[in-house]
PDB file of C-alpha atoms in Angstrom:
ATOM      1  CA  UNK A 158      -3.055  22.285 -38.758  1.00  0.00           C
ATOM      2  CA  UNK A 159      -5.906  23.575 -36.036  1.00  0.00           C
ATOM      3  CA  UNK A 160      -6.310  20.546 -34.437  1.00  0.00           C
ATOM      4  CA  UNK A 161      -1.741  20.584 -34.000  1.00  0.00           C
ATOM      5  CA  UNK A 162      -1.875  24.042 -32.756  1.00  0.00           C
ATOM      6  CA  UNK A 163      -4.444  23.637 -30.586  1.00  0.00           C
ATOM      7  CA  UNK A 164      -2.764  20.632 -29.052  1.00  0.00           C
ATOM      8  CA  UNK A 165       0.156  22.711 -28.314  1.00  0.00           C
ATOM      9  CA  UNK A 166      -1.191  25.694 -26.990  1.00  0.00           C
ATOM     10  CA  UNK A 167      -2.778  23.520 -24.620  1.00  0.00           C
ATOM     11  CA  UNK A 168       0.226  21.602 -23.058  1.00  0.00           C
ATOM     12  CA  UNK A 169       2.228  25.007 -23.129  1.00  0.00           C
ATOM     13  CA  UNK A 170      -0.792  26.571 -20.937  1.00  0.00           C
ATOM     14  CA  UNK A 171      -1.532  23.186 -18.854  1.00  0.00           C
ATOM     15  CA  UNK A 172       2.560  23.206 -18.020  1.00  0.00           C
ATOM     16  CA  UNK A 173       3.267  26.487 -17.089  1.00  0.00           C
ATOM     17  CA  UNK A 174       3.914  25.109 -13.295  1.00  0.00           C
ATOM     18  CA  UNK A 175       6.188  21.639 -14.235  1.00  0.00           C
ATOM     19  CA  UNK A 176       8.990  23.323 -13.146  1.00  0.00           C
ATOM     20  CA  UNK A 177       9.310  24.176  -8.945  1.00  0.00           C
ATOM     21  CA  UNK A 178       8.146  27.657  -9.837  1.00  0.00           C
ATOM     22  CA  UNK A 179       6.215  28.952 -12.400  1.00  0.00           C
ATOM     23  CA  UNK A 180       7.508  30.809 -15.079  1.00  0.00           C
ATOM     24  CA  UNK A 181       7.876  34.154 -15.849  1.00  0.00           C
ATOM     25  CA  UNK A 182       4.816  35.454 -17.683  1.00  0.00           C
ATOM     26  CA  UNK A 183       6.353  37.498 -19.875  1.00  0.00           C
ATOM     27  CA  UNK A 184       6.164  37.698 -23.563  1.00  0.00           C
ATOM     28  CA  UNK A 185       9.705  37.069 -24.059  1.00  0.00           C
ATOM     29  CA  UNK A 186       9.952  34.294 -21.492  1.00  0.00           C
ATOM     30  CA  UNK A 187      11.690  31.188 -23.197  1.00  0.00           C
ATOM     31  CA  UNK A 188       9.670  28.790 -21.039  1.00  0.00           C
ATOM     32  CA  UNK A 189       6.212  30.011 -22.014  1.00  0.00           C
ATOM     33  CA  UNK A 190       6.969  30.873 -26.199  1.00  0.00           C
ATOM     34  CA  UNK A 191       4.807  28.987 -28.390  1.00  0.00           C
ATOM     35  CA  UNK A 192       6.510  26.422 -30.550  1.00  0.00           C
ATOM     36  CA  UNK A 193       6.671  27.130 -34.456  1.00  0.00           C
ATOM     37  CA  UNK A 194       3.853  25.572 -36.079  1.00  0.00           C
ATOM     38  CA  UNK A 195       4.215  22.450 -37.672  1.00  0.00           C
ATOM     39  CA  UNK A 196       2.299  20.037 -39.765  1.00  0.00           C
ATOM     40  CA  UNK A 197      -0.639  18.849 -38.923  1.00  0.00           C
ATOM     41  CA  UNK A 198      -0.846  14.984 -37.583  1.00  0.00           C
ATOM     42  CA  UNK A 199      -2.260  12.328 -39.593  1.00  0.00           C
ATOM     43  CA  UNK A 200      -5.958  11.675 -40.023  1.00  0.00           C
ATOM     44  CA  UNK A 201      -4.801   7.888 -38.649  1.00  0.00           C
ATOM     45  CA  UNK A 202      -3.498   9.410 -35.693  1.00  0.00           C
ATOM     46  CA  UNK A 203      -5.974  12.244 -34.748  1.00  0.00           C
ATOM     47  CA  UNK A 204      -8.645  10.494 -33.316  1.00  0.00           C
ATOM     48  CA  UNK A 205      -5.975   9.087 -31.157  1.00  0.00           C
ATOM     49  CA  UNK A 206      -4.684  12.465 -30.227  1.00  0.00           C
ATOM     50  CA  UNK A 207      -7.606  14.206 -29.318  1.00  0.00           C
ATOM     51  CA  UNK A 208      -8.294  12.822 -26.392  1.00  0.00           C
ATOM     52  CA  UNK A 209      -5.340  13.370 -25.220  1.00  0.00           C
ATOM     53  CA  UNK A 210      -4.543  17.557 -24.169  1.00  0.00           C
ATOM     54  CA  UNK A 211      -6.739  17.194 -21.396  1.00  0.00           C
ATOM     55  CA  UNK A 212      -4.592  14.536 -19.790  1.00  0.00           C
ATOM     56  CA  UNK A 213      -1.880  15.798 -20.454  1.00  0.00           C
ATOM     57  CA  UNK A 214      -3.622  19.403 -19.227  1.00  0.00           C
ATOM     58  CA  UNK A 215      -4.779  17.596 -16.372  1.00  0.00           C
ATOM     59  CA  UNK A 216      -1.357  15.605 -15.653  1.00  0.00           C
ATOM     60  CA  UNK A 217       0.672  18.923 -15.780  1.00  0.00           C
ATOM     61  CA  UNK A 218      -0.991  20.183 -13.116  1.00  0.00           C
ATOM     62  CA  UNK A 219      -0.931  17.142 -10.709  1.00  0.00           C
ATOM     63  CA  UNK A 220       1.135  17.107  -7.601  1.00  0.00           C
ATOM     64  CA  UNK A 221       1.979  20.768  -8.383  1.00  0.00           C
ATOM     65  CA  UNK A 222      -0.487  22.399  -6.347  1.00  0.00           C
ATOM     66  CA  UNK A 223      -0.172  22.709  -2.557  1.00  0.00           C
ATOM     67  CA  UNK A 224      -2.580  24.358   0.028  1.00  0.00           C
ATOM     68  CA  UNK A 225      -0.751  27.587   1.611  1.00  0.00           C
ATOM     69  CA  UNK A 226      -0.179  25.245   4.683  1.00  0.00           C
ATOM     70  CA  UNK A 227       1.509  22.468   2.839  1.00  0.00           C
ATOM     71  CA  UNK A 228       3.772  25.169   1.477  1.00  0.00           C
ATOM     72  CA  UNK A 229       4.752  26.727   5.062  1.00  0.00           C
ATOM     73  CA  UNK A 230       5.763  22.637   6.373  1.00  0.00           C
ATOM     74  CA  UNK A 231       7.482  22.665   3.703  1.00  0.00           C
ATOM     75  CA  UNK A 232       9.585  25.551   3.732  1.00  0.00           C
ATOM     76  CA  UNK A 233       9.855  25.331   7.854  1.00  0.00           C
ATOM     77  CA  UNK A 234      11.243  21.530   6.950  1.00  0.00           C
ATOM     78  CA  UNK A 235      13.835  23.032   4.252  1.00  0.00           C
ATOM     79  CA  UNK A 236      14.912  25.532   7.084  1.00  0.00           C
ATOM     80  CA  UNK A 237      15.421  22.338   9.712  1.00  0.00           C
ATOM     81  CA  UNK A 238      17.559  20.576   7.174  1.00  0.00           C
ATOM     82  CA  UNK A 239      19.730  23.383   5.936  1.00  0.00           C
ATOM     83  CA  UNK A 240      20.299  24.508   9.651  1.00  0.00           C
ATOM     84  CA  UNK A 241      21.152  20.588  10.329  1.00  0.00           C
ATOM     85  CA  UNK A 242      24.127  20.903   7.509  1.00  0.00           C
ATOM     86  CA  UNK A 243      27.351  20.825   8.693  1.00  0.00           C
ATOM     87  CA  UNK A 244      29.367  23.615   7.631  1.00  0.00           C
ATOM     88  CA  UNK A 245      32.197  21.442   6.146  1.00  0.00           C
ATOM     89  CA  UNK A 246      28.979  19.848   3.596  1.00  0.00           C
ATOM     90  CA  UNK A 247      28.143  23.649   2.538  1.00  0.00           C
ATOM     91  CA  UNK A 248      29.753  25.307  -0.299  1.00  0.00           C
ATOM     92  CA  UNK A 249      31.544  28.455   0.038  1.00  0.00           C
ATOM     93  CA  UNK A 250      29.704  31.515   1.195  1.00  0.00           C
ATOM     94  CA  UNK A 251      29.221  34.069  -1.145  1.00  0.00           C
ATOM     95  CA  UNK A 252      28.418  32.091  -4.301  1.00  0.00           C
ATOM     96  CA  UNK A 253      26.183  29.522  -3.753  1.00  0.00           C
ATOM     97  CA  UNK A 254      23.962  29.266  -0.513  1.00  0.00           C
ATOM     98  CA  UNK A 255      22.116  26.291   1.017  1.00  0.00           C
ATOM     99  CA  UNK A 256      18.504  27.118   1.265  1.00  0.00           C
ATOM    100  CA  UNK A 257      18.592  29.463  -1.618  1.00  0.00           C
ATOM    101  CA  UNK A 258      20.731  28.355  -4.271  1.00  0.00           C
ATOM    102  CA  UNK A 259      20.179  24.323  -3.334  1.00  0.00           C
ATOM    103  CA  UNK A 260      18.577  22.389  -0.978  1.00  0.00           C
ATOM    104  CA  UNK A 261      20.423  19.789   1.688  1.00  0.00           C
ATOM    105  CA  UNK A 262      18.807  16.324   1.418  1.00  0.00           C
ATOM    106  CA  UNK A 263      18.276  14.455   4.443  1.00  0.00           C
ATOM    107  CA  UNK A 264      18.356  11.607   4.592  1.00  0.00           C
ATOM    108  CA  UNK A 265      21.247  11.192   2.085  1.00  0.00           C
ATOM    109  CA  UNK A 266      19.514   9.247  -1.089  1.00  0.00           C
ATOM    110  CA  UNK A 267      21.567   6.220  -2.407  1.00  0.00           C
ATOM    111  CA  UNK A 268      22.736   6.602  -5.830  1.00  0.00           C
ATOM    112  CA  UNK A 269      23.638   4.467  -9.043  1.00  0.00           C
ATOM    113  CA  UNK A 270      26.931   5.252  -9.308  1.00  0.00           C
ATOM    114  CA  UNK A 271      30.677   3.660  -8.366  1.00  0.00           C
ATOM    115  CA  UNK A 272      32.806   4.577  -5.805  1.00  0.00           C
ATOM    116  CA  UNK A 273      34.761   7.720  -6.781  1.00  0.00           C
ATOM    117  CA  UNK A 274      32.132   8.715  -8.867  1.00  0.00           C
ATOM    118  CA  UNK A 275      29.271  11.627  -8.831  1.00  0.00           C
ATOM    119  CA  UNK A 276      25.814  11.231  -9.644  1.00  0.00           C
ATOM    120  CA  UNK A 277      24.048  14.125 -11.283  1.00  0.00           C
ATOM    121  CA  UNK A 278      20.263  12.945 -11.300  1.00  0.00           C
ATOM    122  CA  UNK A 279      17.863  14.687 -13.367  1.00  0.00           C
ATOM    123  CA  UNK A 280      14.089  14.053 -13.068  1.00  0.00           C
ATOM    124  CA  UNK A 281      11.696  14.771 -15.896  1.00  0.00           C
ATOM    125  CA  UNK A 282       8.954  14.826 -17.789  1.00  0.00           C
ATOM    126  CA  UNK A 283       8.731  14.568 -21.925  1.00  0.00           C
ATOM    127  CA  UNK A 284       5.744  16.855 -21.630  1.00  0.00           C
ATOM    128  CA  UNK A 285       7.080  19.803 -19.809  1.00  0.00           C
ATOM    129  CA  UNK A 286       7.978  22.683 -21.860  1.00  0.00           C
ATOM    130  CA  UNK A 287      10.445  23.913 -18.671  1.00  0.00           C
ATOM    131  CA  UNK A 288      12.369  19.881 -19.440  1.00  0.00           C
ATOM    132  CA  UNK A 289      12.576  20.753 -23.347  1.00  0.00           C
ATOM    133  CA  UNK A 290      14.197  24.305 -23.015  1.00  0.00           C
ATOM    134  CA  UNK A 291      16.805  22.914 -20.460  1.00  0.00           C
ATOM    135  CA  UNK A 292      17.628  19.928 -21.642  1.00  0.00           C
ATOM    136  CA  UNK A 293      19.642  21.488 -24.708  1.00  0.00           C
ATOM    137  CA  UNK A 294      22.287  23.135 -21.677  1.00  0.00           C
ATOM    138  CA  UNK A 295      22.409  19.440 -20.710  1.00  0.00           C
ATOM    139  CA  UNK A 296      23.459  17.727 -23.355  1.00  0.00           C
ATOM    140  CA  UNK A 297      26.241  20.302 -24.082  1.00  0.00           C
ATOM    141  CA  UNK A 298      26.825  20.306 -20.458  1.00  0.00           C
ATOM    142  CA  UNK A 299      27.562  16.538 -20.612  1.00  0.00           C
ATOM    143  CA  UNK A 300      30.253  16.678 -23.226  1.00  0.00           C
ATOM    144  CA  UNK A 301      32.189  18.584 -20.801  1.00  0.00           C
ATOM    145  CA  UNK A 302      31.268  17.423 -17.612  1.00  0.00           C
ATOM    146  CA  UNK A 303      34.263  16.026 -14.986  1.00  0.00           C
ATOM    147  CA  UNK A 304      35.062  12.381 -15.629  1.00  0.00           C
ATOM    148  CA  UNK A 305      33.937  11.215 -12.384  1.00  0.00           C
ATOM    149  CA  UNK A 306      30.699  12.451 -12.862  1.00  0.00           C
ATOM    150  CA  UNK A 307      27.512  10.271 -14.106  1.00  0.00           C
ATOM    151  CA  UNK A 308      24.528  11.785 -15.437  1.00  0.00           C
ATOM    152  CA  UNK A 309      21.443   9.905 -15.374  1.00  0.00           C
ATOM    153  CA  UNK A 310      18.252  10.825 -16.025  1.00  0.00           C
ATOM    154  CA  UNK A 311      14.966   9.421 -15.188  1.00  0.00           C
ATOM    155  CA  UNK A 312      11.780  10.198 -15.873  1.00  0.00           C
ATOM    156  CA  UNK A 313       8.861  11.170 -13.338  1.00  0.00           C
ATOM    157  CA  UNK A 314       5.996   9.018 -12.606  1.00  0.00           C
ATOM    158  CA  UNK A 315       3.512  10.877 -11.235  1.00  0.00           C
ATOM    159  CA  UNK A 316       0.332   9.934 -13.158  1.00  0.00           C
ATOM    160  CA  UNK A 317      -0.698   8.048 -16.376  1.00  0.00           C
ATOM    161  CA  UNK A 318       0.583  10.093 -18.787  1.00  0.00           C
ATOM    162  CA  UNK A 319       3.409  10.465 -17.057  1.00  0.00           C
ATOM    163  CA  UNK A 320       4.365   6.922 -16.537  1.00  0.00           C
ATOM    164  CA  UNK A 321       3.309   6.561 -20.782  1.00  0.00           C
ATOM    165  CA  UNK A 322       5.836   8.650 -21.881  1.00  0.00           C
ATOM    166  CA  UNK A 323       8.771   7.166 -18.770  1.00  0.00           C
ATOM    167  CA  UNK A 324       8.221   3.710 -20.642  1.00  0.00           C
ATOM    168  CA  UNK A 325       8.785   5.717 -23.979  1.00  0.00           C
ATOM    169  CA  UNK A 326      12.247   6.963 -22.762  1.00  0.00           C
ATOM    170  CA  UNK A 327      13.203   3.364 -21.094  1.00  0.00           C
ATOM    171  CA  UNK A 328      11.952   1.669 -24.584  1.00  0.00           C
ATOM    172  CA  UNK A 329      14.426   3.940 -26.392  1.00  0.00           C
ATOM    173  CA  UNK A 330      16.937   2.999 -23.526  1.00  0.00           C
ATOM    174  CA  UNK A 331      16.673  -0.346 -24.140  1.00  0.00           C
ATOM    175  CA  UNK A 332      17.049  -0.355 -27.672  1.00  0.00           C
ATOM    176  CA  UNK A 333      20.127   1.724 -27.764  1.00  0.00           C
ATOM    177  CA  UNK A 334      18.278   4.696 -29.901  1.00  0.00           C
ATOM    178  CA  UNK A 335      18.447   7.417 -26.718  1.00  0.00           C
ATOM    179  CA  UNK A 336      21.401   9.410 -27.464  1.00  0.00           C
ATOM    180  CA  UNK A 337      19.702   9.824 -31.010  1.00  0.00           C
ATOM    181  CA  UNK A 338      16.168  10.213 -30.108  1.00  0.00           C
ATOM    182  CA  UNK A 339      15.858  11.915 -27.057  1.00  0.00           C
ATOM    183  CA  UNK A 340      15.940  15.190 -28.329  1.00  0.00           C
ATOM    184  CA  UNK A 341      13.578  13.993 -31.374  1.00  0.00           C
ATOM    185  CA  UNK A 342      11.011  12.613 -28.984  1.00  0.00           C
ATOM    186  CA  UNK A 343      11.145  16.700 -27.267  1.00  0.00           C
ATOM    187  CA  UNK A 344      10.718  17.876 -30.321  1.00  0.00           C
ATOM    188  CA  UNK A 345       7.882  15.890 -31.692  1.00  0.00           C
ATOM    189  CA  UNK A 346       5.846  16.624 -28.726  1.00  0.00           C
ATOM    190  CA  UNK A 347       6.952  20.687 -28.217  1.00  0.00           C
ATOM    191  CA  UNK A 348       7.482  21.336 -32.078  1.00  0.00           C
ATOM    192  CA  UNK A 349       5.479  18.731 -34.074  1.00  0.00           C
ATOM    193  CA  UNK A 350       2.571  19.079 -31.950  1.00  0.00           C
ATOM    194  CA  UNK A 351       2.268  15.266 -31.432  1.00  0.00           C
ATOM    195  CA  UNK A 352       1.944  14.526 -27.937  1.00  0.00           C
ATOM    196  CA  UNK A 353       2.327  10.636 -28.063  1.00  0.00           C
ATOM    197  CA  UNK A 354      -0.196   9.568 -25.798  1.00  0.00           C
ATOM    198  CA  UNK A 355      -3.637   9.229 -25.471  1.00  0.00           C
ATOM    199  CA  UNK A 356      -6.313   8.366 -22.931  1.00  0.00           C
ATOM    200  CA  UNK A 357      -6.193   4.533 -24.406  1.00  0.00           C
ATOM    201  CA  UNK A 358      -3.027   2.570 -23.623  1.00  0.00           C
ATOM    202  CA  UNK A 359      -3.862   0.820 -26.897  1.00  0.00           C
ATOM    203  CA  UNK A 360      -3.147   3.985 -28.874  1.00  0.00           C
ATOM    204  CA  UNK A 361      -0.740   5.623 -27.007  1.00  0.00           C
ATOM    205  CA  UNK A 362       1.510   2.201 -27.719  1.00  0.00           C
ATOM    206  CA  UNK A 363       0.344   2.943 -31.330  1.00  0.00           C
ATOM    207  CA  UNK A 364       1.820   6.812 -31.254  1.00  0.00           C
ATOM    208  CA  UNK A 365       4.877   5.873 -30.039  1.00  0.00           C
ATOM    209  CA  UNK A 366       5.105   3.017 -32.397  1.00  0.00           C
ATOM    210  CA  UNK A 367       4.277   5.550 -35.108  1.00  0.00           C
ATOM    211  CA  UNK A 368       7.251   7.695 -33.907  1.00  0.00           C
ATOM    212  CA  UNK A 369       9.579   4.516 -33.401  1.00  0.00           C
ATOM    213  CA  UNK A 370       9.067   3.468 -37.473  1.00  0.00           C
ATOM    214  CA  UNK A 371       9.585   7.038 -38.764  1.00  0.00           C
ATOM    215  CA  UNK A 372      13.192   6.333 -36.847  1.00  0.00           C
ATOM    216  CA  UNK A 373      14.352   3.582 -38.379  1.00  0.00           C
ATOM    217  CA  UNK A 374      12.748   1.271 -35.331  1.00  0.00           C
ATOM    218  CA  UNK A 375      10.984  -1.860 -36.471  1.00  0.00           C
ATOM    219  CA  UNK A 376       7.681  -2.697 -35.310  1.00  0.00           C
ATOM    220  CA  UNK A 377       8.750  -6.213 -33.715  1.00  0.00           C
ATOM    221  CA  UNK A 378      11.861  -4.903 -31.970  1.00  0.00           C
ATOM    222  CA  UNK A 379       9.801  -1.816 -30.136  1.00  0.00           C
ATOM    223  CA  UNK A 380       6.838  -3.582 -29.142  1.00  0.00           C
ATOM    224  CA  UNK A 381       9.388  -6.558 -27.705  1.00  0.00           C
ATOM    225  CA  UNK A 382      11.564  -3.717 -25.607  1.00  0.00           C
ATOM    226  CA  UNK A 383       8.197  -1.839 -24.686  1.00  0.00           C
ATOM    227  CA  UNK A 384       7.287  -5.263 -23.043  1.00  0.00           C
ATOM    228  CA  UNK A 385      10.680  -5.976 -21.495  1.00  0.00           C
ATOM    229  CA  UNK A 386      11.114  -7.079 -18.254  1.00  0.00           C
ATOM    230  CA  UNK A 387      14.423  -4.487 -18.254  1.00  0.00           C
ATOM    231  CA  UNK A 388      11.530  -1.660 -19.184  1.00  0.00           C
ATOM    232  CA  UNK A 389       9.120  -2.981 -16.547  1.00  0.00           C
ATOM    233  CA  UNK A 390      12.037  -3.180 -13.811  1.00  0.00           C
ATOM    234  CA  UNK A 391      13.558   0.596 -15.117  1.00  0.00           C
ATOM    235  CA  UNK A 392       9.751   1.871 -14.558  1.00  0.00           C
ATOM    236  CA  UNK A 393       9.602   0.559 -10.837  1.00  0.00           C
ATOM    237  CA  UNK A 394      13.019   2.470 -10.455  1.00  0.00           C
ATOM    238  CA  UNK A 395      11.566   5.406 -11.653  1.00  0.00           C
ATOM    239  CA  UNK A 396       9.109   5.514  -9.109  1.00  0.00           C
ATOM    240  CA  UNK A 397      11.590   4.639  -6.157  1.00  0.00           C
ATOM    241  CA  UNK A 398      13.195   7.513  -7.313  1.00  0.00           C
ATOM    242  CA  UNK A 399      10.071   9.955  -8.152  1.00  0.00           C
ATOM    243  CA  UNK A 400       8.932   8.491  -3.964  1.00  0.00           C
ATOM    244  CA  UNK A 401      12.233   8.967  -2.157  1.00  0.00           C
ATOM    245  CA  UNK A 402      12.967  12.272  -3.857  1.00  0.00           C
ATOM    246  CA  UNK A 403       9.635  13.331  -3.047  1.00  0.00           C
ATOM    247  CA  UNK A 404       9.296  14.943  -6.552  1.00  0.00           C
ATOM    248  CA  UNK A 405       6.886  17.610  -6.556  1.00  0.00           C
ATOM    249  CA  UNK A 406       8.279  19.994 -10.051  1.00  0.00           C
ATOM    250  CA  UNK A 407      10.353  19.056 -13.070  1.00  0.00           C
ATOM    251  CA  UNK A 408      13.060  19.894 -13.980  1.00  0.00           C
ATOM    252  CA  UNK A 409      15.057  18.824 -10.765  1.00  0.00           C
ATOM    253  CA  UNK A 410      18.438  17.904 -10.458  1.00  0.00           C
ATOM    254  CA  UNK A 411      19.817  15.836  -7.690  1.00  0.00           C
ATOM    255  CA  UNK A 412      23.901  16.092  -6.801  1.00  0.00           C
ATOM    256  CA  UNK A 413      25.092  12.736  -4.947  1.00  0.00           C
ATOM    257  CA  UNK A 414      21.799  12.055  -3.273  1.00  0.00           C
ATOM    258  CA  UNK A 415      22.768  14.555  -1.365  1.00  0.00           C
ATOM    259  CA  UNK A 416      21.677  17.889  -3.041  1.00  0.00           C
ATOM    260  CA  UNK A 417      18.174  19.237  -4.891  1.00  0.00           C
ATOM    261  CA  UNK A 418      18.182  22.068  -6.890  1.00  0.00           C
ATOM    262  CA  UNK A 419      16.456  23.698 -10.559  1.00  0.00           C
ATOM    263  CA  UNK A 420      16.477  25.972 -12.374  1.00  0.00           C
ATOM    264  CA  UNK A 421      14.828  28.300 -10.443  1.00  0.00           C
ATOM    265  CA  UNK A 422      16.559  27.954  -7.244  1.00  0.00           C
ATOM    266  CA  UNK A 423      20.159  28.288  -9.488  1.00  0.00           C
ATOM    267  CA  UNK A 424      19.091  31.599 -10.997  1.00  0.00           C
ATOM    268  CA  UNK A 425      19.068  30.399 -14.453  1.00  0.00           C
ATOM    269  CA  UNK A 426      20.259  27.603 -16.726  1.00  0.00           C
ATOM    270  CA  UNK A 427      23.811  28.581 -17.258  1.00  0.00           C
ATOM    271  CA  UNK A 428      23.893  29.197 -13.122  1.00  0.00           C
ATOM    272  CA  UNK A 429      22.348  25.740 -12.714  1.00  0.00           C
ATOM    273  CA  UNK A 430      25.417  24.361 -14.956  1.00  0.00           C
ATOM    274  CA  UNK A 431      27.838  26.311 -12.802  1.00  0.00           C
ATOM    275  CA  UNK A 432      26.045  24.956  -9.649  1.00  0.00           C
ATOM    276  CA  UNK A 433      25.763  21.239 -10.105  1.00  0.00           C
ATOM    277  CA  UNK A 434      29.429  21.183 -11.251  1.00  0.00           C
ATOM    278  CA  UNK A 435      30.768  22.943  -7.939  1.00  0.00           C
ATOM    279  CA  UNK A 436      28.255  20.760  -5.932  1.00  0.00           C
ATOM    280  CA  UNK A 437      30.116  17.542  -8.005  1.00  0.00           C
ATOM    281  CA  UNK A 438      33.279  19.290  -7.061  1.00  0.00           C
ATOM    282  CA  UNK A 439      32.592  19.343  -3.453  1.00  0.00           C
ATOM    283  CA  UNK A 440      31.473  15.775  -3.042  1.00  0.00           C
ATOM    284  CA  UNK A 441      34.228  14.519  -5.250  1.00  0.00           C
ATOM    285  CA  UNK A 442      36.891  15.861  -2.419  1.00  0.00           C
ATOM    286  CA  UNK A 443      35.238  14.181   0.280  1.00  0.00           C
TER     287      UNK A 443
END
């Protein structure tokens, strides 16, 4: 039970900054609560887990800290490209402004979807607490998002750790278990305390086996998806996507290629909801 919590209260503290922002640091933020304790991991698996909260400690924080210079090009360059928007591509004024409420892209990214339709793009991490509080609003969100709009997520590549748990998310793809084990794969990191990965490729395939049989997966039919070519070409996709985006926080959505915003920028995950669906709106009368 020590060693669980402890993992935890590690990635909670080492992911306080996976989102654009940090979180509030309040007692009653959402973002920042611990998750209920849970049982304890196996003695088979905790030698395999305890190498691994200080890369994930160490992978929370990568690509999320920027020198008070790197900060100023980058706000002077998200001035440039919001000034550069033509009005007829801004929304409204008085609900939602470019520059504060979302961010212009430019160059326009090229998306996955068919003509006529809208791609929402979400990039994430399994291992950020700010991903596992949102993605809840998400999945109710899709239920009763606009026909013409496709959500796809993909998962950030930044680092190691990161890239471990992407190939999770594509293995689950592949095997058509997502839609049921998404939200269990959240939860066994955030809840359960098992992180499922490790410093050793070798046993991070092993955690995420472990967490594929206690689903109903077999053994054979994970470790043949995990290898995959259609994992292995989803992963290089992944990191187009984490490059051209120019990822530096998760959670960030993405509207048409056109459009970047979070949570943060949105004012909060009901506002974000409200957001991406005008933004879909907007590019679905063009």
């Amino acid at each position: 039970m020590k060693h669980s919590l402890a993992v935890v209260a590690l990635l909670c503290l080492g992911l306080a900054a996976c989102g654009r922002d940090p979180a509030p640091t309040s007692a009653t933020s959402p973002a920042l609560e611990a998750p209920p304790a849970a049982s304890a991991p196996s003695e088979e698996n905790a030698s395999a887990q305890a190498a691994a909260p200080a890369a994930l400690e160490q992978a929370a924080t990568k690509n999320q800290e920027t020198t008070p210079d790197a900060e100023a090009d980058r706000g002077d360059a998200r001035l440039e490209r919001v000034a550069a928007l033509p009005e007829s591509a801004q929304l409204p004024a008085g609900k939602w402004k470019a520059g504060t409420h979302y961010i212009p892209i430019s160059p326009a990214q090229p998306t996955s979807v068919e003509p006529g339709q809208v791609e929402v793009l979400e990039v994430f991490w399994y291992g950020c607490p700010h991903c596992f509080h949102l993605d809840p609003t998400l999945e109710t969100w899709k239920k009763s998002a606009p026909s013409y709009v496709k959500f796809v997520r993909v998962p950030v590549t930044w680092g190691p750790v990161h890239r471990a748990h992407g190939r999770l998310f594509y293995t689950l793809e592949a095997l058509g278990k997502l839609d049921e084990l998404h939200a269990k794969a959240f939860s066994e990191i955030h809840e359960r305390g098992n992180v499922l990965v490790s410093n050793d490729e070798q046993q991070t395939l092993k955690l995420q086996l472990d967490f594929a049989r206690a689903n109903g997966i077999s053994e054979a039919d994970f470790t043949k998806a995990y290898n995959s070519f259609g994992v292995n070409a989803a992963m290089q996709r992944a990191e187009d996507i984490t490059r051209r985006y120019k990822v530096e926080g998760v959670p960030v959505l993405f509207v048409n290629g056109k459009y970047q915003t979070d949570v943060s920028m949105a004012g909060g995950p009901q506002q974000l909801v409200a957001l991406i669906n005008d933004l879909a709106a907007a590019e679905k009368r063009r």
